[in-house]
mmCIF file of C-alpha atoms in Angstrom:
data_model
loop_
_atom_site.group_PDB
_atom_site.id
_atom_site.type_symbol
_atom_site.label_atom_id
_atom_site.label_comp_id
_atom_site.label_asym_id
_atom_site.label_seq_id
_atom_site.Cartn_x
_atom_site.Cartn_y
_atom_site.Cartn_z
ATOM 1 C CA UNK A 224 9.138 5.000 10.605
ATOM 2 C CA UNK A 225 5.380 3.593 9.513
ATOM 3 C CA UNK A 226 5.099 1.297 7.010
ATOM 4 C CA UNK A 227 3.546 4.271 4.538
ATOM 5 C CA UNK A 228 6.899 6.051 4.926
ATOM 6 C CA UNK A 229 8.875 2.940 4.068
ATOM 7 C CA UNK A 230 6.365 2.112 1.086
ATOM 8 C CA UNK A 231 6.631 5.796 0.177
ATOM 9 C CA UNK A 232 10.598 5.774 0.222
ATOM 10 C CA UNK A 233 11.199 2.561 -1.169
ATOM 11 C CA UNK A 234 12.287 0.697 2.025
ATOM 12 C CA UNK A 235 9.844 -2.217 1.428
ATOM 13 C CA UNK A 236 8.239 -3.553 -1.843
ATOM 14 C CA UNK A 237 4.404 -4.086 -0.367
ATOM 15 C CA UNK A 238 2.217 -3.307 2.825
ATOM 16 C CA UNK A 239 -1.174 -3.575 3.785
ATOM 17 C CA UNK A 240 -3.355 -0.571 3.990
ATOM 18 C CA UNK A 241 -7.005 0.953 3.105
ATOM 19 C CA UNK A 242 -7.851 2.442 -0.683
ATOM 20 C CA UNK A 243 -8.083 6.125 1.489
ATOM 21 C CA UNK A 244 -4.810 6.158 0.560
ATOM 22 C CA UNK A 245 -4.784 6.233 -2.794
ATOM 23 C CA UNK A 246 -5.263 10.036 -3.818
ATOM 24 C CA UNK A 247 -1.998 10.840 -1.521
ATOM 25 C CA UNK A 248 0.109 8.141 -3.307
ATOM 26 C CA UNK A 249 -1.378 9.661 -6.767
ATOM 27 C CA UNK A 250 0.367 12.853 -6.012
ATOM 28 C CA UNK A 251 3.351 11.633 -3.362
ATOM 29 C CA UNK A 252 5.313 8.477 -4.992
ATOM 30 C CA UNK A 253 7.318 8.510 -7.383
ATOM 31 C CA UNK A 254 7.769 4.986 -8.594
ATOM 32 C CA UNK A 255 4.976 2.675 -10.296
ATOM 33 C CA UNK A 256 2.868 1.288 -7.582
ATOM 34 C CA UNK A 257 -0.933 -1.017 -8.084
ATOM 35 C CA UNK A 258 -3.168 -1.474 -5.302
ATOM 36 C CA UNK A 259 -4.073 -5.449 -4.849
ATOM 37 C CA UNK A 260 -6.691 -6.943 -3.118
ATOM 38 C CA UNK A 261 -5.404 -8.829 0.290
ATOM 39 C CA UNK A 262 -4.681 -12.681 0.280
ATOM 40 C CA UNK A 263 -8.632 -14.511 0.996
ATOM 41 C CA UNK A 264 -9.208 -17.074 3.592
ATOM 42 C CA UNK A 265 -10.844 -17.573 6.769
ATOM 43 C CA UNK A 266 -8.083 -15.794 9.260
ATOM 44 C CA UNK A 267 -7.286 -12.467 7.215
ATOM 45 C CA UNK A 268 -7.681 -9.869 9.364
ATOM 46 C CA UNK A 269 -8.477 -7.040 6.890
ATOM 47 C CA UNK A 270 -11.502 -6.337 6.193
ATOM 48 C CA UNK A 271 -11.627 -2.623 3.879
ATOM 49 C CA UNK A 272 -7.678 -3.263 2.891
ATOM 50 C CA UNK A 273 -5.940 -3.299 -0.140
ATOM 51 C CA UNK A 274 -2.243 -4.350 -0.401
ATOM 52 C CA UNK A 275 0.000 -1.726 -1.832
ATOM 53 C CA UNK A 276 3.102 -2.698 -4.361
ATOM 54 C CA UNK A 277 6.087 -1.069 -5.912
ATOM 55 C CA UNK A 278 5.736 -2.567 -9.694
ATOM 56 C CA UNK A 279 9.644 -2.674 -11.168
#
């Protein structure tokens, strides 16, 4: 299973990913969910990433 289907069904809390993903969670999850910038620093990888998380 990718990490989208286990954000998307609740089988983990956050993942990273890109902001094209927003529209399909608009109309796919269910739950509340925010889009966060990733952690800063000099060895984070991502560089067009947001970090999505279930809000409860």
């Amino acid at each position: 299973m990718r990490q989208s289907q286990m954000f998307e069904t609740s089988k983990v809390a956050m993942y990273p990913s890109g902001r094209w993903v927003v529209p399909t969670y608009r109309q796919s999850v269910s739950f509340n969910w925010t889009a966060e910038a990733p952690p800063s620093g000099n060895n984070i990888p991502f560089l067009d990433a947001v970090t999505f998380t279930k809000n409860e």
